[in-house]
PDB file of C-alpha atoms in Angstrom:
ATOM      1  CA  GLU A1351      -5.691  46.453 -24.302  1.00 96.00           C
ATOM      2  CA  ILE A1352      -1.734  46.749 -24.000  1.00 98.00           C
ATOM      3  CA  VAL A1353       0.073  45.577 -27.321  1.00 98.00           C
ATOM      4  CA  MET A1354       3.207  43.858 -27.354  1.00 98.00           C
ATOM      5  CA  THR A1355       5.808  44.065 -30.264  1.00 98.00           C
ATOM      6  CA  GLN A1356       8.519  42.035 -30.568  1.00 98.00           C
ATOM      7  CA  SER A1357      11.643  42.592 -33.250  1.00 96.00           C
ATOM      8  CA  PRO A1358      13.088  41.383 -35.046  1.00 97.00           C
ATOM      9  CA  ALA A1359      10.383  38.487 -36.674  1.00 98.00           C
ATOM     10  CA  THR A1360      13.330  35.830 -37.152  1.00 98.00           C
ATOM     11  CA  LEU A1361      17.094  36.515 -36.208  1.00 97.00           C
ATOM     12  CA  SER A1362      20.127  34.576 -37.309  1.00 97.00           C
ATOM     13  CA  VAL A1363      22.928  34.142 -35.286  1.00 96.00           C
ATOM     14  CA  SER A1364      26.024  32.074 -35.527  1.00 95.00           C
ATOM     15  CA  PRO A1365      26.777  29.953 -32.116  1.00 95.00           C
ATOM     16  CA  GLY A1366      28.972  31.653 -29.879  1.00 95.00           C
ATOM     17  CA  GLU A1367      27.496  35.020 -30.709  1.00 97.00           C
ATOM     18  CA  ARG A1368      25.393  37.298 -29.082  1.00 97.00           C
ATOM     19  CA  ALA A1369      21.845  37.749 -29.938  1.00 97.00           C
ATOM     20  CA  THR A1370      19.450  40.647 -29.167  1.00 98.00           C
ATOM     21  CA  LEU A1371      16.213  40.929 -29.117  1.00 98.00           C
ATOM     22  CA  SER A1372      13.470  43.400 -28.412  1.00 98.00           C
ATOM     23  CA  CYS A1373       9.941  44.462 -27.112  1.00 98.00           C
ATOM     24  CA  ARG A1374       7.789  47.155 -26.930  1.00 98.00           C
ATOM     25  CA  ALA A1375       5.144  47.819 -24.735  1.00 98.00           C
ATOM     26  CA  SER A1376       2.197  50.281 -26.068  1.00 98.00           C
ATOM     27  CA  GLN A1377       2.071  51.907 -23.195  1.00 98.00           C
ATOM     28  CA  THR A1378       4.391  51.739 -19.839  1.00 98.00           C
ATOM     29  CA  ILE A1379       4.420  48.834 -18.308  1.00 97.00           C
ATOM     30  CA  SER A1380       7.008  49.772 -15.622  1.00 97.00           C
ATOM     31  CA  SER A1381       8.896  46.371 -15.056  1.00 98.00           C
ATOM     32  CA  ASN A1382       6.565  43.916 -15.106  1.00 98.00           C
ATOM     33  CA  LEU A1383       7.685  41.886 -18.383  1.00 98.00           C
ATOM     34  CA  ALA A1384       8.386  38.015 -18.745  1.00 98.00           C
ATOM     35  CA  TRP A1385      10.698  36.641 -21.462  1.00 98.00           C
ATOM     36  CA  TYR A1386       9.567  32.796 -22.108  1.00 98.00           C
ATOM     37  CA  GLN A1387      11.372  30.075 -24.728  1.00 98.00           C
ATOM     38  CA  GLN A1388       9.674  27.670 -26.485  1.00 98.00           C
ATOM     39  CA  LYS A1389      11.368  24.796 -28.635  1.00 98.00           C
ATOM     40  CA  PRO A1390       9.553  23.043 -31.192  1.00 96.00           C
ATOM     41  CA  GLY A1391       6.895  20.660 -29.909  1.00 96.00           C
ATOM     42  CA  GLN A1392       7.059  21.977 -26.228  1.00 98.00           C
ATOM     43  CA  ALA A1393       6.212  24.066 -23.646  1.00 98.00           C
ATOM     44  CA  PRO A1394       7.111  27.826 -23.139  1.00 98.00           C
ATOM     45  CA  ARG A1395       9.536  27.860 -20.603  1.00 98.00           C
ATOM     46  CA  LEU A1396      10.138  31.221 -17.808  1.00 98.00           C
ATOM     47  CA  LEU A1397      13.448  32.946 -18.347  1.00 98.00           C
ATOM     48  CA  ILE A1398      13.028  36.649 -17.351  1.00 98.00           C
ATOM     49  CA  PHE A1399      10.482  38.145 -14.840  1.00 98.00           C
ATOM     50  CA  GLY A1400      10.146  41.441 -13.641  1.00 98.00           C
ATOM     51  CA  ALA A1401      12.319  42.702 -16.873  1.00 98.00           C
ATOM     52  CA  SER A1402      15.499  41.537 -15.582  1.00 98.00           C
ATOM     53  CA  THR A1403      15.416  38.575 -12.928  1.00 98.00           C
ATOM     54  CA  ARG A1404      16.252  35.752 -14.195  1.00 98.00           C
ATOM     55  CA  ALA A1405      13.792  32.125 -13.175  1.00 98.00           C
ATOM     56  CA  THR A1406      15.342  29.422 -11.178  1.00 96.00           C
ATOM     57  CA  GLY A1407      17.628  27.230 -12.802  1.00 96.00           C
ATOM     58  CA  ILE A1408      18.399  29.904 -15.969  1.00 98.00           C
ATOM     59  CA  PRO A1409      22.050  30.274 -17.296  1.00 97.00           C
ATOM     60  CA  ALA A1410      23.678  33.958 -16.845  1.00 97.00           C
ATOM     61  CA  ARG A1411      24.121  33.956 -20.044  1.00 97.00           C
ATOM     62  CA  PHE A1412      20.119  35.145 -20.370  1.00 98.00           C
ATOM     63  CA  THR A1413      19.664  38.734 -19.295  1.00 98.00           C
ATOM     64  CA  GLY A1414      16.464  40.946 -19.989  1.00 98.00           C
ATOM     65  CA  SER A1415      16.486  44.992 -19.284  1.00 98.00           C
ATOM     66  CA  GLY A1416      14.438  47.344 -19.846  1.00 98.00           C
ATOM     67  CA  SER A1417      11.753  49.364 -18.506  1.00 97.00           C
ATOM     68  CA  GLY A1418       8.578  51.409 -19.264  1.00 97.00           C
ATOM     69  CA  THR A1419       7.882  50.317 -22.635  1.00 98.00           C
ATOM     70  CA  GLU A1420      11.165  49.278 -24.445  1.00 98.00           C
ATOM     71  CA  PHE A1421      13.300  45.769 -23.205  1.00 98.00           C
ATOM     72  CA  THR A1422      15.690  43.610 -24.332  1.00 98.00           C
ATOM     73  CA  LEU A1423      17.060  40.313 -23.961  1.00 98.00           C
ATOM     74  CA  THR A1424      20.402  39.289 -24.538  1.00 98.00           C
ATOM     75  CA  ILE A1425      21.587  35.731 -25.258  1.00 97.00           C
ATOM     76  CA  SER A1426      25.693  36.221 -24.819  1.00 92.00           C
ATOM     77  CA  SER A1427      27.544  33.380 -26.559  1.00 92.00           C
ATOM     78  CA  LEU A1428      24.257  31.295 -28.229  1.00 95.00           C
ATOM     79  CA  GLN A1429      24.576  27.467 -27.323  1.00 96.00           C
ATOM     80  CA  SER A1430      22.657  25.244 -29.447  1.00 94.00           C
ATOM     81  CA  GLU A1431      20.214  24.706 -26.933  1.00 96.00           C
ATOM     82  CA  ASP A1432      18.776  28.245 -27.412  1.00 97.00           C
ATOM     83  CA  PHE A1433      17.427  28.626 -31.004  1.00 94.00           C
ATOM     84  CA  ALA A1434      14.153  28.318 -30.168  1.00 97.00           C
ATOM     85  CA  VAL A1435      11.223  31.215 -30.274  1.00 98.00           C
ATOM     86  CA  TYR A1436      11.185  33.391 -27.947  1.00 98.00           C
ATOM     87  CA  TYR A1437       8.110  35.932 -26.300  1.00 98.00           C
ATOM     88  CA  CYS A1438       7.869  38.487 -24.368  1.00 98.00           C
ATOM     89  CA  GLN A1439       4.425  39.303 -22.124  1.00 98.00           C
ATOM     90  CA  GLN A1440       3.098  42.327 -20.004  1.00 98.00           C
ATOM     91  CA  TYR A1441       1.900  41.389 -16.976  1.00 98.00           C
ATOM     92  CA  ASP A1442       1.203  45.328 -15.350  1.00 97.00           C
ATOM     93  CA  ASN A1443      -2.442  45.857 -16.872  1.00 95.00           C
ATOM     94  CA  TRP A1444      -4.917  42.499 -17.596  1.00 94.00           C
ATOM     95  CA  PRO A1445      -6.948  41.311 -18.189  1.00 95.00           C
ATOM     96  CA  PRO A1446      -5.965  40.330 -20.904  1.00 97.00           C
ATOM     97  CA  TYR A1447      -2.296  39.483 -20.321  1.00 98.00           C
ATOM     98  CA  THR A1448      -0.668  39.785 -23.697  1.00 98.00           C
ATOM     99  CA  PHE A1449       1.821  38.404 -25.160  1.00 98.00           C
ATOM    100  CA  GLY A1450       4.548  39.851 -28.370  1.00 98.00           C
ATOM    101  CA  GLN A1451       4.231  37.649 -31.341  1.00 98.00           C
ATOM    102  CA  GLY A1452       7.384  35.962 -31.038  1.00 98.00           C
ATOM    103  CA  THR A1453      10.984  36.037 -32.536  1.00 98.00           C
ATOM    104  CA  LYS A1454      12.644  33.111 -33.664  1.00 98.00           C
ATOM    105  CA  LEU A1455      15.932  32.662 -33.118  1.00 97.00           C
ATOM    106  CA  GLU A1456      17.486  30.494 -35.887  1.00 96.00           C
ATOM    107  CA  ILE A1457      21.225  28.910 -36.898  1.00 91.00           C
ATOM    108  CA  LYS A1458      23.033  31.390 -38.979  1.00 90.00           C
TER     109      LYS A1458
ATOM    110  CA  GLU B   9       8.518  19.276  -8.271  1.00 96.00           C
ATOM    111  CA  VAL B  10       5.776  21.235  -9.744  1.00 97.00           C
ATOM    112  CA  LEU B  11       3.759  19.261 -12.036  1.00 98.00           C
ATOM    113  CA  LEU B  12       0.871  20.086 -14.597  1.00 98.00           C
ATOM    114  CA  VAL B  13      -0.782  17.584 -16.753  1.00 98.00           C
ATOM    115  CA  ASP B  14      -3.324  19.031 -19.074  1.00 97.00           C
ATOM    116  CA  SER B  15      -5.646  16.285 -20.688  1.00 97.00           C
ATOM    117  CA  GLY B  16      -9.374  16.336 -22.553  1.00 98.00           C
ATOM    118  CA  GLY B  17      -8.429  17.584 -25.450  1.00 97.00           C
ATOM    119  CA  GLY B  18      -9.763  15.800 -28.434  1.00 98.00           C
ATOM    120  CA  LEU B  19     -11.550  16.290 -32.128  1.00 98.00           C
ATOM    121  CA  VAL B  20     -14.784  18.029 -31.717  1.00 98.00           C
ATOM    122  CA  ARG B  21     -17.175  19.396 -34.484  1.00 98.00           C
ATOM    123  CA  ALA B  22     -18.046  23.066 -34.786  1.00 98.00           C
ATOM    124  CA  GLY B  23     -20.823  24.095 -31.934  1.00 98.00           C
ATOM    125  CA  GLY B  24     -19.488  21.016 -29.993  1.00 98.00           C
ATOM    126  CA  SER B  25     -18.091  21.364 -26.146  1.00 98.00           C
ATOM    127  CA  LEU B  26     -15.215  20.225 -24.514  1.00 98.00           C
ATOM    128  CA  ARG B  27     -14.170  20.037 -20.837  1.00 98.00           C
ATOM    129  CA  LEU B  28     -10.261  20.374 -20.688  1.00 98.00           C
ATOM    130  CA  SER B  29      -8.641  19.060 -16.980  1.00 98.00           C
ATOM    131  CA  CYS B  30      -5.512  19.643 -15.430  1.00 98.00           C
ATOM    132  CA  ALA B  31      -3.802  18.016 -12.720  1.00 98.00           C
ATOM    133  CA  ALA B  32      -1.565  20.081 -10.439  1.00 98.00           C
ATOM    134  CA  SER B  33       0.989  18.138  -7.670  1.00 98.00           C
ATOM    135  CA  GLY B  34       4.386  19.715  -6.094  1.00 98.00           C
ATOM    136  CA  PHE B  35       3.224  23.062  -4.601  1.00 98.00           C
ATOM    137  CA  ILE B  36       0.414  24.293  -2.876  1.00 98.00           C
ATOM    138  CA  PHE B  37      -2.582  24.534  -5.229  1.00 98.00           C
ATOM    139  CA  ASN B  38      -4.861  27.278  -3.486  1.00 96.00           C
ATOM    140  CA  SER B  39      -1.669  29.657  -3.042  1.00 98.00           C
ATOM    141  CA  TYR B  40      -2.155  30.026  -6.156  1.00 98.00           C
ATOM    142  CA  SER B  41      -4.374  31.979  -9.190  1.00 98.00           C
ATOM    143  CA  MET B  42      -4.276  29.774 -12.174  1.00 98.00           C
ATOM    144  CA  ASN B  43      -4.605  30.177 -16.054  1.00 98.00           C
ATOM    145  CA  TRP B  44      -5.420  28.979 -19.394  1.00 98.00           C
ATOM    146  CA  VAL B  45      -3.252  29.929 -22.588  1.00 98.00           C
ATOM    147  CA  ARG B  46      -3.558  28.530 -25.620  1.00 98.00           C
ATOM    148  CA  GLN B  47      -1.293  28.674 -29.330  1.00 98.00           C
ATOM    149  CA  ALA B  48      -2.773  27.792 -32.442  1.00 98.00           C
ATOM    150  CA  PRO B  49      -1.133  25.774 -35.150  1.00 97.00           C
ATOM    151  CA  GLY B  50       2.208  27.422 -36.158  1.00 96.00           C
ATOM    152  CA  LYS B  51       0.788  31.160 -34.236  1.00 98.00           C
ATOM    153  CA  GLY B  52       2.280  32.878 -31.400  1.00 98.00           C
ATOM    154  CA  LEU B  53       0.644  32.327 -27.189  1.00 98.00           C
ATOM    155  CA  GLU B  54      -2.799  33.762 -26.401  1.00 98.00           C
ATOM    156  CA  TRP B  55      -4.031  33.974 -22.965  1.00 98.00           C
ATOM    157  CA  VAL B  56      -7.465  32.616 -22.411  1.00 98.00           C
ATOM    158  CA  SER B  57      -8.711  32.908 -18.684  1.00 98.00           C
ATOM    159  CA  SER B  58      -7.892  33.512 -15.147  1.00 98.00           C
ATOM    160  CA  ILE B  59      -8.818  32.031 -11.874  1.00 98.00           C
ATOM    161  CA  SER B  60      -7.803  33.250  -8.332  1.00 98.00           C
ATOM    162  CA  THR B  61      -7.196  31.216  -5.621  1.00 97.00           C
ATOM    163  CA  ALA B  62     -10.586  31.107  -4.347  1.00 97.00           C
ATOM    164  CA  SER B  63     -12.326  31.630  -7.531  1.00 97.00           C
ATOM    165  CA  SER B  64     -13.574  34.977  -6.430  1.00 97.00           C
ATOM    166  CA  TYR B  65     -12.237  36.997  -9.508  1.00 97.00           C
ATOM    167  CA  ILE B  66     -12.501  34.905 -13.101  1.00 98.00           C
ATOM    168  CA  SER B  67     -11.224  37.158 -15.828  1.00 98.00           C
ATOM    169  CA  TYR B  68     -11.741  36.143 -19.810  1.00 98.00           C
ATOM    170  CA  ALA B  69     -10.382  37.036 -22.793  1.00 98.00           C
ATOM    171  CA  ASP B  70     -12.925  38.610 -25.106  1.00 98.00           C
ATOM    172  CA  SER B  71     -12.364  35.971 -28.024  1.00 98.00           C
ATOM    173  CA  VAL B  72     -14.019  33.286 -25.395  1.00 98.00           C
ATOM    174  CA  LYS B  73     -16.326  35.409 -23.249  1.00 98.00           C
ATOM    175  CA  GLY B  74     -19.253  33.631 -23.115  1.00 98.00           C
ATOM    176  CA  ARG B  75     -18.397  30.657 -24.609  1.00 98.00           C
ATOM    177  CA  PHE B  76     -15.833  29.017 -22.027  1.00 98.00           C
ATOM    178  CA  THR B  77     -15.715  28.434 -18.362  1.00 98.00           C
ATOM    179  CA  ILE B  78     -13.024  27.951 -16.200  1.00 98.00           C
ATOM    180  CA  SER B  79     -13.194  26.775 -12.739  1.00 98.00           C
ATOM    181  CA  ARG B  80     -10.997  24.765 -10.056  1.00 98.00           C
ATOM    182  CA  ASP B  81     -11.576  22.237  -7.447  1.00 98.00           C
ATOM    183  CA  ASN B  82      -8.412  23.164  -4.607  1.00 98.00           C
ATOM    184  CA  ALA B  83      -8.993  20.285  -2.628  1.00 98.00           C
ATOM    185  CA  ASN B  84      -8.706  17.970  -6.005  1.00 98.00           C
ATOM    186  CA  ASN B  85      -5.934  19.915  -6.872  1.00 98.00           C
ATOM    187  CA  SER B  86      -7.275  20.504 -10.037  1.00 98.00           C
ATOM    188  CA  LEU B  87      -8.078  23.318 -12.934  1.00 98.00           C
ATOM    189  CA  TYR B  88     -11.258  23.109 -15.618  1.00 98.00           C
ATOM    190  CA  LEU B  89     -12.075  24.818 -19.081  1.00 98.00           C
ATOM    191  CA  GLN B  90     -15.397  23.797 -19.806  1.00 98.00           C
ATOM    192  CA  MET B  91     -15.467  25.005 -24.173  1.00 98.00           C
ATOM    193  CA  ASP B  92     -18.675  25.338 -25.577  1.00 98.00           C
ATOM    194  CA  SER B  93     -19.636  26.738 -28.946  1.00 98.00           C
ATOM    195  CA  LEU B  94     -16.533  26.021 -29.881  1.00 98.00           C
ATOM    196  CA  ARG B  95     -15.762  27.708 -33.497  1.00 98.00           C
ATOM    197  CA  VAL B  96     -12.745  26.673 -36.061  1.00 98.00           C
ATOM    198  CA  GLU B  97     -10.823  29.268 -34.495  1.00 98.00           C
ATOM    199  CA  ASP B  98     -10.322  27.637 -31.193  1.00 98.00           C
ATOM    200  CA  THR B  99      -8.249  24.826 -32.516  1.00 98.00           C
ATOM    201  CA  ALA B 100      -5.230  25.358 -30.668  1.00 98.00           C
ATOM    202  CA  VAL B 101      -2.930  23.850 -28.304  1.00 98.00           C
ATOM    203  CA  TYR B 102      -4.215  24.847 -24.377  1.00 98.00           C
ATOM    204  CA  TYR B 103      -2.017  25.208 -21.631  1.00 98.00           C
ATOM    205  CA  CYS B 104      -3.038  24.872 -18.089  1.00 98.00           C
ATOM    206  CA  VAL B 105      -0.661  27.759 -16.234  1.00 98.00           C
ATOM    207  CA  ARG B 106       0.433  28.637 -12.646  1.00 98.00           C
ATOM    208  CA  GLU B 107       0.558  32.051 -12.109  1.00 97.00           C
ATOM    209  CA  TRP B 108       3.138  34.483  -9.540  1.00 94.00           C
ATOM    210  CA  ASP B 109       2.192  37.563 -11.697  1.00 93.00           C
ATOM    211  CA  TYR B 110       3.985  36.103 -14.516  1.00 97.00           C
ATOM    212  CA  PHE B 111       3.172  32.476 -15.590  1.00 98.00           C
ATOM    213  CA  ASP B 112       6.107  30.072 -13.908  1.00 96.00           C
ATOM    214  CA  HIS B 113       5.067  26.783 -15.138  1.00 98.00           C
ATOM    215  CA  TRP B 114       3.184  25.492 -17.904  1.00 98.00           C
ATOM    216  CA  GLY B 115       1.888  22.141 -18.387  1.00 98.00           C
ATOM    217  CA  GLN B 116       2.682  19.769 -21.280  1.00 98.00           C
ATOM    218  CA  GLY B 117      -0.709  20.910 -23.800  1.00 98.00           C
ATOM    219  CA  THR B 118      -3.346  18.970 -24.912  1.00 98.00           C
ATOM    220  CA  LEU B 119      -4.619  19.833 -28.265  1.00 98.00           C
ATOM    221  CA  VAL B 120      -8.036  20.664 -29.068  1.00 98.00           C
ATOM    222  CA  THR B 121      -9.085  20.137 -32.712  1.00 98.00           C
ATOM    223  CA  VAL B 122     -12.573  21.974 -34.081  1.00 98.00           C
ATOM    224  CA  SER B 123     -13.668  20.658 -37.781  1.00 98.00           C
ATOM    225  CA  SER B 124     -16.447  22.700 -39.600  1.00 95.00           C
TER     226      SER B 124
END
C-alpha cells in the first residue's frame, strides 16, 4: 500500500499571502496525484489531477507541481474562500486508493 | 450537470446491516467506474470500494472486505453499497464518487452511525 504523507498538518496564512502545501508518497507514483479541497459540512472537491492540471472551474491561483514522490500545491494570494482542508490522493497503484491525512489551511 | 445523490444512511446497532444508494444523473453512468469513500467524524478520507463500468472488476479496502458489497444498476443509473456486520468503527459519512482515474465528482454524502 502506498502511504501518502502531507505536511504541515495545519498552516496559518494571512489573506493575500501565498500558501504552500506538501505531499509525499512512500514510493514513486509518477504524476498520478490529485488534490482535493474540503470545506466544513461539504463533500471534497477536485482541484488538481495529473499532479498539475487544474480541474474545470478551478482558479489559476491554484498550482500543482511535482512528480515521483514529492508534490506541492501552491495557492497564491489567498482568498477567504480558500481556507479549508486539503487532501492529496494517489491513483497510480491501487487498490487501495490512498489519501494523505490532510492539511488544514487556516486564517492567520 | 453531473449530480450524485447519496441516500440510505442512518443509525444502526453493531452487527446490523444497511444499504446505501447513489442516484446518478447528468452523465453516461455506464461509462464510468464508481467508488465509495468514507470519512469518520473529524477524520480524513478513506477509500472503501470500487466497481468498474460493467461490474467486472470490484475491489474493497481491507477494513470492509467480506462485510460490504458494492453493486451497480446501469439501467437505472444507480450505485449501491450493502453493509453487513457493521462495527462502531464504520461510523462515517459515506460518499458516492465518480472515477476517471481520479475522483472528479462526489455526492453530498450520507451519514452512517453504528452504535454499540
